[in-house]
mmCIF file of C-alpha atoms and ligand atoms in Angstrom:
data_model
loop_
_atom_site.group_PDB
_atom_site.id
_atom_site.type_symbol
_atom_site.label_atom_id
_atom_site.label_comp_id
_atom_site.label_asym_id
_atom_site.label_seq_id
_atom_site.Cartn_x
_atom_site.Cartn_y
_atom_site.Cartn_z
ATOM 1 C CA MET A 1 52.988 -22.874 110.317
ATOM 2 C CA GLU A 2 51.817 -25.821 112.344
ATOM 3 C CA ASP A 3 48.390 -25.188 111.808
ATOM 4 C CA LYS A 4 47.427 -27.581 109.345
ATOM 5 C CA ASP A 5 44.024 -26.786 108.930
ATOM 6 C CA VAL A 6 44.236 -23.184 108.759
ATOM 7 C CA GLN A 7 47.366 -23.707 106.042
ATOM 8 C CA ASN A 8 45.219 -25.476 104.001
ATOM 9 C CA ILE A 9 42.771 -23.114 103.910
ATOM 10 C CA ILE A 10 45.086 -20.302 103.116
ATOM 11 C CA LYS A 11 46.597 -22.198 100.207
ATOM 12 C CA LYS A 12 43.159 -22.619 98.834
ATOM 13 C CA GLU A 13 42.268 -19.089 98.904
ATOM 14 C CA GLU A 14 45.738 -18.051 97.928
ATOM 15 C CA GLU A 15 44.992 -20.411 94.436
ATOM 16 C CA ARG A 16 41.688 -19.001 94.062
ATOM 17 C CA GLN A 17 43.086 -15.236 93.983
ATOM 18 C CA LYS A 18 45.908 -16.467 91.662
ATOM 19 C CA GLY A 19 43.748 -18.548 89.246
ATOM 20 C CA THR A 20 40.744 -16.131 89.156
ATOM 21 C CA LEU A 21 40.604 -12.300 87.907
ATOM 22 C CA ASN A 22 39.633 -10.031 90.686
ATOM 23 C CA MET A 23 37.180 -6.951 89.671
ATOM 24 C CA ILE A 24 35.545 -6.045 92.761
ATOM 25 C CA PRO A 25 36.581 -2.536 92.507
ATOM 26 C CA SER A 26 36.666 -2.184 96.507
ATOM 27 C CA GLU A 27 39.717 -5.026 96.633
ATOM 28 C CA ASN A 28 43.382 -4.585 95.546
ATOM 29 C CA HIS A 29 46.459 -6.907 95.927
ATOM 30 C CA THR A 30 48.927 -5.828 98.360
ATOM 31 C CA SER A 31 52.904 -5.841 98.221
ATOM 32 C CA SER A 32 54.676 -8.616 100.132
ATOM 33 C CA ALA A 33 56.254 -5.645 102.348
ATOM 34 C CA VAL A 34 52.437 -4.770 103.551
ATOM 35 C CA ARG A 35 51.660 -8.969 104.214
ATOM 36 C CA GLU A 36 55.292 -9.441 106.243
ATOM 37 C CA VAL A 37 54.789 -6.230 108.412
ATOM 38 C CA LEU A 38 51.256 -7.409 109.091
ATOM 39 C CA SER A 39 52.413 -10.621 110.432
ATOM 40 C CA SER A 40 55.180 -9.232 112.490
ATOM 41 C CA VAL A 41 55.505 -8.656 116.472
ATOM 42 C CA LEU A 42 54.170 -5.255 116.460
ATOM 43 C CA GLY A 43 50.528 -6.860 116.113
ATOM 44 C CA ASP A 44 51.466 -8.495 120.054
ATOM 45 C CA LYS A 45 51.708 -4.915 121.366
ATOM 46 C CA TYR A 46 48.965 -3.029 123.579
ATOM 47 C CA ALA A 47 49.326 0.891 122.998
ATOM 48 C CA GLU A 48 46.412 2.556 123.919
ATOM 49 C CA GLY A 49 46.656 6.061 123.721
ATOM 50 C CA TYR A 50 48.773 8.338 121.293
ATOM 51 C CA PRO A 51 52.617 8.522 120.963
ATOM 52 C CA GLN A 52 54.107 10.001 124.385
ATOM 53 C CA LYS A 53 50.985 9.653 126.025
ATOM 54 C CA ARG A 54 50.527 5.585 126.559
ATOM 55 C CA TYR A 55 48.532 3.850 128.828
ATOM 56 C CA TYR A 56 51.024 0.933 128.791
ATOM 57 C CA GLY A 57 54.719 0.545 129.266
ATOM 58 C CA GLY A 58 57.352 -0.525 126.331
ATOM 59 C CA ASN A 59 56.040 1.484 123.953
ATOM 60 C CA LYS A 60 59.123 3.740 123.024
ATOM 61 C CA TYR A 61 59.468 1.653 119.485
ATOM 62 C CA ILE A 62 55.873 1.912 118.746
ATOM 63 C CA ASP A 63 55.850 5.531 119.617
ATOM 64 C CA GLU A 64 58.299 5.848 116.849
ATOM 65 C CA LEU A 65 56.358 3.877 114.688
ATOM 66 C CA GLU A 66 52.918 5.524 114.698
ATOM 67 C CA GLU A 67 54.763 9.103 114.416
ATOM 68 C CA LEU A 68 56.287 7.681 111.441
ATOM 69 C CA CYS A 69 52.966 6.480 109.671
ATOM 70 C CA ARG A 70 51.533 9.874 110.683
ATOM 71 C CA GLU A 71 54.275 11.966 109.172
ATOM 72 C CA ARG A 72 53.884 9.953 105.932
ATOM 73 C CA ALA A 73 50.661 10.206 105.881
ATOM 74 C CA LYS A 74 50.463 13.977 106.341
ATOM 75 C CA ASN A 75 53.064 14.431 103.803
ATOM 76 C CA LEU A 76 51.592 12.273 101.133
ATOM 77 C CA PHE A 77 47.854 14.095 101.713
ATOM 78 C CA GLY A 78 49.289 17.383 102.627
ATOM 79 C CA VAL A 79 47.003 17.822 105.853
ATOM 80 C CA PRO A 80 48.101 19.239 109.282
ATOM 81 C CA TYR A 81 46.654 16.457 111.201
ATOM 82 C CA VAL A 82 45.970 12.572 111.053
ATOM 83 C CA ASN A 83 44.855 9.741 112.982
ATOM 84 C CA VAL A 84 45.727 6.428 111.924
ATOM 85 C CA GLN A 85 44.197 3.913 114.566
ATOM 86 C CA GLY A 86 41.075 3.489 112.919
ATOM 87 C CA TYR A 87 40.117 -0.173 112.971
ATOM 88 C CA SER A 88 38.365 0.251 109.248
ATOM 89 C CA GLY A 89 36.537 2.561 107.261
ATOM 90 C CA SER A 90 33.619 2.197 109.254
ATOM 91 C CA PRO A 91 34.655 2.851 112.707
ATOM 92 C CA ALA A 92 36.614 5.974 111.005
ATOM 93 C CA ASN A 93 33.688 7.495 109.735
ATOM 94 C CA HIS A 94 31.884 6.688 112.997
ATOM 95 C CA ALA A 95 34.879 8.384 114.917
ATOM 96 C CA VAL A 96 34.220 11.816 112.649
ATOM 97 C CA TYR A 97 30.437 11.697 113.824
ATOM 98 C CA PHE A 98 31.129 11.019 117.605
ATOM 99 C CA ALA A 99 34.249 13.787 117.571
ATOM 100 C CA LEU A 100 31.824 16.618 115.744
ATOM 101 C CA LEU A 101 28.073 15.761 116.326
ATOM 102 C CA GLU A 102 25.953 15.199 119.076
ATOM 103 C CA PRO A 103 23.332 12.088 118.853
ATOM 104 C CA GLY A 104 20.119 13.527 116.923
ATOM 105 C CA ASP A 105 22.261 15.790 114.661
ATOM 106 C CA LYS A 106 21.363 15.978 111.036
ATOM 107 C CA VAL A 107 24.015 14.636 108.388
ATOM 108 C CA MET A 108 23.313 14.728 104.619
ATOM 109 C CA GLY A 109 25.149 11.984 102.470
ATOM 110 C CA MET A 110 24.476 10.289 99.368
ATOM 111 C CA SER A 111 22.018 7.804 99.696
ATOM 112 C CA LEU A 112 23.206 3.768 99.477
ATOM 113 C CA LEU A 113 20.759 3.269 95.979
ATOM 114 C CA SER A 114 22.994 6.199 94.229
ATOM 115 C CA GLY A 115 26.250 4.892 95.464
ATOM 116 C CA GLY A 116 26.681 6.220 98.813
ATOM 117 C CA HIS A 117 27.882 3.737 101.925
ATOM 118 C CA LEU A 118 26.198 2.402 104.891
ATOM 119 C CA THR A 119 27.953 5.092 107.328
ATOM 120 C CA HIS A 120 26.824 7.655 105.217
ATOM 121 C CA GLY A 121 23.277 7.706 107.132
ATOM 122 C CA TRP A 122 21.609 4.419 105.946
ATOM 123 C CA LYS A 123 18.725 3.386 108.579
ATOM 124 C CA VAL A 124 20.233 0.092 109.585
ATOM 125 C CA ASN A 125 23.545 1.591 110.492
ATOM 126 C CA PHE A 126 24.613 3.467 113.606
ATOM 127 C CA SER A 127 24.771 6.696 111.574
ATOM 128 C CA GLY A 128 21.070 6.502 110.522
ATOM 129 C CA LYS A 129 20.057 5.210 113.715
ATOM 130 C CA TYR A 130 21.899 7.679 115.965
ATOM 131 C CA TYR A 131 21.928 10.385 113.819
ATOM 132 C CA GLU A 132 18.851 11.822 111.384
ATOM 133 C CA SER A 133 19.762 11.785 108.189
ATOM 134 C CA VAL A 134 18.843 13.089 104.558
ATOM 135 C CA PHE A 135 20.077 12.232 101.486
ATOM 136 C CA TYR A 136 20.994 13.495 97.837
ATOM 137 C CA GLY A 137 21.407 10.971 95.047
ATOM 138 C CA VAL A 138 21.558 11.104 91.341
ATOM 139 C CA ASP A 139 19.883 12.606 88.514
ATOM 140 C CA LYS A 140 17.433 10.490 86.992
ATOM 141 C CA ASP A 141 18.354 11.458 83.273
ATOM 142 C CA THR A 142 22.390 12.144 83.674
ATOM 143 C CA GLU A 143 23.035 9.319 86.509
ATOM 144 C CA LEU A 144 25.315 12.260 88.041
ATOM 145 C CA ILE A 145 25.334 13.883 91.252
ATOM 146 C CA ASP A 146 22.888 17.021 90.730
ATOM 147 C CA TYR A 147 24.516 19.601 92.792
ATOM 148 C CA GLU A 148 21.555 22.048 92.793
ATOM 149 C CA GLU A 149 19.543 19.166 94.193
ATOM 150 C CA VAL A 150 22.233 18.796 96.903
ATOM 151 C CA ARG A 151 22.173 22.529 97.315
ATOM 152 C CA LYS A 152 18.121 22.794 97.618
ATOM 153 C CA THR A 153 18.084 20.061 100.095
ATOM 154 C CA ALA A 154 20.977 21.270 102.343
ATOM 155 C CA LEU A 155 19.355 24.649 102.229
ATOM 156 C CA LYS A 156 15.666 23.119 103.419
ATOM 157 C CA GLU A 157 17.173 20.417 105.847
ATOM 158 C CA LYS A 158 20.039 22.579 107.419
ATOM 159 C CA PRO A 159 22.512 19.517 108.363
ATOM 160 C CA LYS A 160 25.371 19.720 110.763
ATOM 161 C CA MET A 161 27.343 17.808 108.607
ATOM 162 C CA ILE A 162 27.820 17.231 104.591
ATOM 163 C CA ILE A 163 29.438 13.719 103.731
ATOM 164 C CA CYS A 164 30.729 13.475 100.186
ATOM 165 C CA GLY A 165 32.118 10.201 98.744
ATOM 166 C CA ALA A 166 31.099 7.298 97.328
ATOM 167 C CA THR A 167 31.265 3.717 96.756
ATOM 168 C CA SER A 168 29.574 2.770 93.719
ATOM 169 C CA TYR A 169 29.766 6.196 91.634
ATOM 170 C CA PRO A 170 31.712 5.995 88.577
ATOM 171 C CA ARG A 171 32.539 9.963 87.877
ATOM 172 C CA LEU A 172 34.620 12.769 89.371
ATOM 173 C CA ILE A 173 33.334 14.024 92.633
ATOM 174 C CA ASP A 174 33.431 18.109 92.665
ATOM 175 C CA PHE A 175 34.658 18.919 96.367
ATOM 176 C CA LYS A 176 34.871 22.277 95.655
ATOM 177 C CA ARG A 177 30.911 22.690 95.108
ATOM 178 C CA PHE A 178 30.355 20.295 97.822
ATOM 179 C CA ARG A 179 32.216 22.800 100.287
ATOM 180 C CA GLU A 180 30.479 25.856 98.792
ATOM 181 C CA ILE A 181 27.092 24.422 99.735
ATOM 182 C CA ALA A 182 28.327 23.279 103.152
ATOM 183 C CA ASP A 183 29.708 26.843 103.527
ATOM 184 C CA GLU A 184 26.002 28.426 102.963
ATOM 185 C CA VAL A 185 24.351 26.043 105.495
ATOM 186 C CA GLY A 186 27.517 26.222 108.115
ATOM 187 C CA ALA A 187 27.706 22.665 107.748
ATOM 188 C CA TYR A 188 31.009 20.460 108.165
ATOM 189 C CA LEU A 189 32.078 18.844 105.280
ATOM 190 C CA CYS A 190 33.382 15.351 105.206
ATOM 191 C CA ALA A 191 34.957 13.956 102.298
ATOM 192 C CA ASP A 192 35.271 9.618 102.310
ATOM 193 C CA ILE A 193 37.946 9.191 99.693
ATOM 194 C CA SER A 194 37.637 5.126 100.745
ATOM 195 C CA HIS A 195 37.446 4.275 97.181
ATOM 196 C CA ILE A 196 39.538 6.662 95.456
ATOM 197 C CA ALA A 197 42.307 7.777 97.787
ATOM 198 C CA GLY A 198 44.671 6.042 95.466
ATOM 199 C CA LEU A 199 43.657 7.813 92.523
ATOM 200 C CA VAL A 200 43.459 11.324 94.714
ATOM 201 C CA VAL A 201 47.146 10.556 95.735
ATOM 202 C CA SER A 202 48.404 9.827 91.781
ATOM 203 C CA GLY A 203 46.542 13.046 90.846
ATOM 204 C CA VAL A 204 43.821 11.296 88.561
ATOM 205 C CA HIS A 205 40.881 12.154 90.716
ATOM 206 C CA PRO A 206 40.435 15.608 92.313
ATOM 207 C CA ASP A 207 41.881 16.466 95.820
ATOM 208 C CA PRO A 208 39.224 16.956 98.485
ATOM 209 C CA THR A 209 41.948 18.342 101.073
ATOM 210 C CA PRO A 210 41.728 21.818 99.878
ATOM 211 C CA TYR A 211 38.000 22.115 100.234
ATOM 212 C CA ALA A 212 36.846 19.174 103.112
ATOM 213 C CA HIS A 213 37.341 19.921 106.765
ATOM 214 C CA VAL A 214 38.005 16.171 107.469
ATOM 215 C CA VAL A 215 38.974 13.171 104.769
ATOM 216 C CA THR A 216 38.440 9.996 105.881
ATOM 217 C CA THR A 217 39.735 6.542 103.809
ATOM 218 C CA THR A 218 40.061 2.935 104.277
ATOM 219 C CA THR A 219 43.917 2.289 103.155
ATOM 220 C CA HIS A 220 43.121 -1.107 101.601
ATOM 221 C CA LYS A 221 41.362 -0.203 98.504
ATOM 222 C CA THR A 222 43.009 1.841 95.901
ATOM 223 C CA LEU A 223 45.591 2.825 98.100
ATOM 224 C CA ARG A 224 46.884 -0.802 98.219
ATOM 225 C CA GLY A 225 47.688 -1.180 101.901
ATOM 226 C CA PRO A 226 46.582 -3.256 104.817
ATOM 227 C CA ARG A 227 42.630 -3.083 106.410
ATOM 228 C CA GLY A 228 42.744 0.067 108.107
ATOM 229 C CA ALA A 229 41.765 3.806 107.783
ATOM 230 C CA ILE A 230 43.089 7.399 108.360
ATOM 231 C CA ILE A 231 41.294 10.319 109.038
ATOM 232 C CA MET A 232 42.447 13.623 108.171
ATOM 233 C CA VAL A 233 41.880 16.913 109.647
ATOM 234 C CA THR A 234 42.895 19.617 106.722
ATOM 235 C CA HIS A 235 43.952 23.305 106.917
ATOM 236 C CA SER A 236 40.292 24.183 106.571
ATOM 237 C CA GLY A 237 39.164 21.607 109.354
ATOM 238 C CA VAL A 238 41.645 23.680 111.984
ATOM 239 C CA GLU A 239 40.327 27.228 110.724
ATOM 240 C CA LYS A 240 37.239 26.201 111.653
ATOM 241 C CA ASP A 241 38.302 24.554 114.709
ATOM 242 C CA LYS A 242 41.323 24.656 116.261
ATOM 243 C CA ASN A 243 40.746 21.790 118.352
ATOM 244 C CA MET A 244 39.260 19.528 115.826
ATOM 245 C CA GLY A 245 42.301 16.939 115.452
ATOM 246 C CA GLU A 246 42.200 16.365 119.343
ATOM 247 C CA LYS A 247 38.377 15.912 119.154
ATOM 248 C CA ILE A 248 39.089 13.143 116.295
ATOM 249 C CA ASP A 249 41.678 11.580 118.467
ATOM 250 C CA LYS A 250 39.661 11.576 122.070
ATOM 251 C CA ALA A 251 36.584 10.229 119.585
ATOM 252 C CA VAL A 252 38.818 6.890 118.026
ATOM 253 C CA PHE A 253 40.458 6.534 121.862
ATOM 254 C CA PRO A 254 39.135 6.304 124.416
ATOM 255 C CA GLY A 255 35.476 7.113 122.529
ATOM 256 C CA LEU A 256 34.855 4.159 120.377
ATOM 257 C CA GLN A 257 38.370 1.984 120.358
ATOM 258 C CA GLY A 258 40.824 0.185 122.555
ATOM 259 C CA GLY A 259 44.311 -0.445 121.949
ATOM 260 C CA PRO A 260 45.234 0.478 117.943
ATOM 261 C CA HIS A 261 46.513 -2.596 115.884
ATOM 262 C CA GLU A 262 50.169 -1.367 115.464
ATOM 263 C CA ASN A 263 50.630 -4.497 112.772
ATOM 264 C CA SER A 264 48.379 -2.504 110.751
ATOM 265 C CA ILE A 265 49.674 1.131 111.741
ATOM 266 C CA ALA A 266 53.096 -0.236 110.149
ATOM 267 C CA ALA A 267 51.638 -1.850 107.312
ATOM 268 C CA ILE A 268 50.021 1.404 106.505
ATOM 269 C CA ALA A 269 53.245 3.188 106.849
ATOM 270 C CA VAL A 270 54.633 0.770 104.229
ATOM 271 C CA CYS A 271 51.646 1.220 101.737
ATOM 272 C CA LEU A 272 52.363 5.092 102.045
ATOM 273 C CA ARG A 273 56.273 4.963 101.354
ATOM 274 C CA GLU A 274 54.857 2.906 98.443
ATOM 275 C CA ALA A 275 52.363 5.601 97.260
ATOM 276 C CA THR A 276 55.377 8.026 97.250
ATOM 277 C CA ASP A 277 57.041 6.060 94.312
ATOM 278 C CA PRO A 278 57.063 7.700 91.083
ATOM 279 C CA SER A 279 55.185 4.399 89.617
ATOM 280 C CA PHE A 280 52.248 5.054 91.887
ATOM 281 C CA ILE A 281 51.219 7.670 90.027
ATOM 282 C CA ASP A 282 51.455 5.673 86.768
ATOM 283 C CA TYR A 283 49.426 2.979 88.426
ATOM 284 C CA GLY A 284 46.781 5.519 89.107
ATOM 285 C CA LYS A 285 46.744 6.646 85.719
ATOM 286 C CA GLN A 286 46.447 3.098 84.443
ATOM 287 C CA VAL A 287 43.871 2.026 86.525
ATOM 288 C CA VAL A 288 41.542 4.787 85.008
ATOM 289 C CA SER A 289 42.455 3.951 81.503
ATOM 290 C CA ASN A 290 42.176 0.654 82.014
ATOM 291 C CA CYS A 291 38.666 1.475 83.319
ATOM 292 C CA ARG A 292 37.676 3.893 80.693
ATOM 293 C CA VAL A 293 38.645 1.130 78.007
ATOM 294 C CA PHE A 294 36.885 -1.687 79.684
ATOM 295 C CA ALA A 295 33.644 0.551 79.877
ATOM 296 C CA GLU A 296 34.010 1.147 75.843
ATOM 297 C CA GLU A 297 34.107 -2.216 75.006
ATOM 298 C CA ILE A 298 31.402 -3.552 77.148
ATOM 299 C CA LYS A 299 29.061 -0.455 75.799
ATOM 300 C CA LYS A 300 30.266 -1.870 72.173
ATOM 301 C CA SER A 301 28.846 -5.562 73.319
ATOM 302 C CA GLY A 302 25.204 -3.899 73.796
ATOM 303 C CA PHE A 303 25.273 -3.213 77.536
ATOM 304 C CA ARG A 304 24.366 -0.045 79.076
ATOM 305 C CA VAL A 305 26.933 1.599 81.140
ATOM 306 C CA VAL A 306 25.456 3.645 84.184
ATOM 307 C CA SER A 307 26.070 7.463 83.755
ATOM 308 C CA GLY A 308 27.410 6.355 80.225
ATOM 309 C CA GLY A 309 31.176 5.491 80.905
ATOM 310 C CA THR A 310 33.283 6.163 83.866
ATOM 311 C CA ASP A 311 36.190 8.669 84.987
ATOM 312 C CA ASN A 312 37.502 6.120 87.809
ATOM 313 C CA HIS A 313 38.645 3.164 88.311
ATOM 314 C CA LEU A 314 35.127 1.288 88.296
ATOM 315 C CA LEU A 315 31.697 1.051 86.538
ATOM 316 C CA LEU A 316 28.520 0.095 86.698
ATOM 317 C CA VAL A 317 26.513 -2.451 84.102
ATOM 318 C CA ASP A 318 22.628 -2.079 83.963
ATOM 319 C CA LEU A 319 21.952 -5.825 83.346
ATOM 320 C CA GLN A 320 18.503 -4.624 82.255
ATOM 321 C CA GLY A 321 15.822 -7.100 83.642
ATOM 322 C CA ARG A 322 18.487 -9.871 83.882
ATOM 323 C CA GLU A 323 19.078 -10.599 87.657
ATOM 324 C CA GLY A 324 22.551 -9.089 89.387
ATOM 325 C CA ILE A 325 22.504 -12.244 91.546
ATOM 326 C CA ASP A 326 22.585 -14.547 88.592
ATOM 327 C CA ALA A 327 25.062 -12.375 86.491
ATOM 328 C CA GLN A 328 27.616 -12.440 89.704
ATOM 329 C CA SER A 329 27.680 -16.098 90.257
ATOM 330 C CA ALA A 330 27.722 -16.874 85.950
ATOM 331 C CA LEU A 331 30.651 -14.472 86.163
ATOM 332 C CA GLU A 332 32.368 -16.510 89.381
ATOM 333 C CA ASP A 333 32.050 -19.653 87.389
ATOM 334 C CA ALA A 334 33.935 -17.988 84.808
ATOM 335 C CA GLY A 335 36.670 -17.175 86.928
ATOM 336 C CA ILE A 336 35.758 -13.510 86.961
ATOM 337 C CA MET A 337 34.809 -11.661 90.484
ATOM 338 C CA VAL A 338 32.527 -8.942 90.351
ATOM 339 C CA ASN A 339 29.628 -7.855 92.792
ATOM 340 C CA LYS A 340 26.052 -7.372 92.559
ATOM 341 C CA ASN A 341 25.110 -4.118 92.807
ATOM 342 C CA THR A 342 22.156 -1.476 92.873
ATOM 343 C CA ILE A 343 21.659 0.819 89.783
ATOM 344 C CA PRO A 344 20.485 4.227 89.995
ATOM 345 C CA PHE A 345 16.460 3.945 90.578
ATOM 346 C CA ASP A 346 16.969 0.394 90.862
ATOM 347 C CA GLU A 347 13.327 -1.326 90.810
ATOM 348 C CA ASN A 348 14.959 -4.599 92.247
ATOM 349 C CA PRO A 349 15.693 -5.283 95.778
ATOM 350 C CA PRO A 350 19.572 -4.619 96.988
ATOM 351 C CA PHE A 351 19.813 -8.562 97.259
ATOM 352 C CA ASN A 352 19.291 -9.410 93.917
ATOM 353 C CA PRO A 353 19.835 -5.888 92.257
ATOM 354 C CA SER A 354 19.708 -5.053 88.402
ATOM 355 C CA GLY A 355 23.388 -4.133 88.207
ATOM 356 C CA ILE A 356 26.662 -5.265 88.375
ATOM 357 C CA ARG A 357 29.865 -3.262 89.611
ATOM 358 C CA LEU A 358 33.217 -3.798 88.111
ATOM 359 C CA GLY A 359 36.687 -2.255 88.846
ATOM 360 C CA THR A 360 40.413 -2.169 87.654
ATOM 361 C CA PRO A 361 42.541 -1.632 90.668
ATOM 362 C CA ALA A 362 43.541 -5.267 91.570
ATOM 363 C CA LEU A 363 43.806 -6.053 87.450
ATOM 364 C CA THR A 364 46.091 -2.946 87.037
ATOM 365 C CA SER A 365 48.175 -4.338 90.274
ATOM 366 C CA ARG A 366 48.990 -7.483 88.404
ATOM 367 C CA GLY A 367 50.190 -5.634 85.699
ATOM 368 C CA MET A 368 47.321 -5.544 83.015
ATOM 369 C CA LYS A 369 46.779 -3.194 80.377
ATOM 370 C CA GLU A 370 44.371 -1.856 78.161
ATOM 371 C CA GLY A 371 44.578 -5.087 75.438
ATOM 372 C CA GLU A 372 43.777 -7.398 78.542
ATOM 373 C CA MET A 373 40.955 -4.919 79.456
ATOM 374 C CA LYS A 374 39.556 -5.326 76.057
ATOM 375 C CA GLU A 375 39.981 -9.203 75.983
ATOM 376 C CA ILE A 376 38.343 -9.326 79.448
ATOM 377 C CA ALA A 377 35.572 -6.830 78.641
ATOM 378 C CA PHE A 378 34.469 -9.463 75.893
ATOM 379 C CA LEU A 379 34.966 -12.735 77.987
ATOM 380 C CA VAL A 380 32.516 -10.661 80.570
ATOM 381 C CA SER A 381 30.087 -9.497 78.083
ATOM 382 C CA GLN A 382 29.867 -13.182 76.389
ATOM 383 C CA THR A 383 29.679 -14.499 79.927
ATOM 384 C CA LEU A 384 26.659 -12.287 80.581
ATOM 385 C CA MET A 385 24.651 -12.963 77.431
ATOM 386 C CA GLN A 386 25.086 -16.905 77.890
ATOM 387 C CA HIS A 387 26.032 -17.716 81.095
ATOM 388 C CA ASP A 388 26.290 -21.750 80.070
ATOM 389 C CA LEU A 389 29.636 -20.432 78.368
ATOM 390 C CA ALA A 390 31.087 -19.849 81.656
ATOM 391 C CA PRO A 391 33.240 -23.263 81.742
ATOM 392 C CA GLN A 392 34.812 -22.672 78.161
ATOM 393 C CA THR A 393 35.627 -18.942 79.387
ATOM 394 C CA TYR A 394 37.285 -19.867 82.382
ATOM 395 C CA LYS A 395 39.990 -21.904 80.834
ATOM 396 C CA ARG A 396 40.747 -18.836 78.806
ATOM 397 C CA VAL A 397 40.872 -16.944 82.290
ATOM 398 C CA GLU A 398 43.493 -19.087 83.623
ATOM 399 C CA GLU A 399 45.494 -18.581 80.894
ATOM 400 C CA ILE A 400 45.364 -14.955 81.615
ATOM 401 C CA CYS A 401 45.879 -15.005 85.093
ATOM 402 C CA GLU A 402 49.166 -17.318 84.370
ATOM 403 C CA LYS A 403 50.659 -14.556 82.496
ATOM 404 C CA PHE A 404 49.914 -11.735 85.365
ATOM 405 C CA PRO A 405 50.930 -13.398 88.437
ATOM 406 C CA ILE A 406 50.081 -11.711 91.853
ATOM 407 C CA ILE A 407 53.205 -10.791 92.851
HETATM 408 C C1 PLP B 501 34.638 0.446 101.880
HETATM 409 C C2 PLP B 501 34.008 1.954 102.225
HETATM 410 C C3 PLP B 501 33.796 2.361 103.853
HETATM 411 C C4 PLP B 501 34.137 1.216 105.028
HETATM 412 O O1 PLP B 501 35.338 0.919 104.689
HETATM 413 P P1 PLP B 501 34.971 -0.697 105.963
HETATM 414 O O2 PLP B 501 36.605 -1.177 106.208
HETATM 415 O O3 PLP B 501 34.937 -1.811 105.013
HETATM 416 O O4 PLP B 501 34.422 -0.555 106.971
HETATM 417 C C5 PLP B 501 33.560 3.435 103.881
HETATM 418 N N1 PLP B 501 33.002 4.316 103.183
HETATM 419 C C6 PLP B 501 33.151 4.221 101.676
HETATM 420 C C7 PLP B 501 32.962 5.589 100.835
HETATM 421 C C8 PLP B 501 33.644 2.411 101.578
HETATM 422 O O5 PLP B 501 33.881 3.094 100.260
#
């Protein structure tokens, strides 16, 4: 590369990633195969439209590529229809709204403050501005989704679409229950599995495809691919509306996007293939096992973990009065990357909430197991209790990083 300025920045970022522990649950380390494909000539091609129906010439191989990616996605998730052109998770969710609803229609999603995503109806987002949104949350005592409350709100509000899925919910989601509720009010059910797609594929989280009409996911979180998204129409979706796939395609292009990023689509194809390898099942299992051990260790140090533990790849630690923003920066000084996060019924504002969110997808990709989790949990709690230990902790973090390189 000839641009020294950019090259230098990349080098520094590479060193930062290598020399720190990444516990941000929405991030991961991709394979070199994924990264190589991302920087290929495929990114230079315009391919507005879909295979065999493009608005530009020269798309013979691009068509072959996008078909391959779609076939892999259909096979991996067991669905009849997919769109792989979404630029990322948020635009993919936008496309689902655009395809199935009219502006002003009512959507019910999980509140951001309970762990839902911005695109599930939050007021500053398109989903809260152009659609009417109602929310469900978690129970105050158990901190679990209260399905009776979900049902009551649905019966009262009659949403046209229910979205389930979350960005900071440490427990399993009962998709079957959501579908029963959706059926009672005649709503579409959209499952957004952006965080947990890799766990679903590995069989360590229930699969939404038998229940939801539409499933959306990012490809860069536990699925461990490039930034991108997959929108799936399930058998239930086709049954509800045989034109649903076509509506989704039209919403993505020409509704919301122009030319698809075919280099990303190629990298998605690569990650989907990696996810069919038996080692990926082991990966998913290890992510969850690591997270459980980590949560138990944190609890032993006296911290309260939201909902009392975790069933998936992430946990939320209640800092009980200590400030999330300080905790995040103390851990960063110790070389451990986490993000501050609201906890259910948080009394502090989202910019300085009372919790931190930690996850194991990236550490597990580096090959770490339960033993490392125990030690890192100790380092985390020590730093949380005494911020000035951060520099000392960082030395140990560097040693761990060296033993588990990012491949
Ligand atoms: C990450 C996430 C998204 C959005 O993904 P972006 O790629 O950041 O736009 C959507 N929904 C959920 C549940 C997520 O966790």
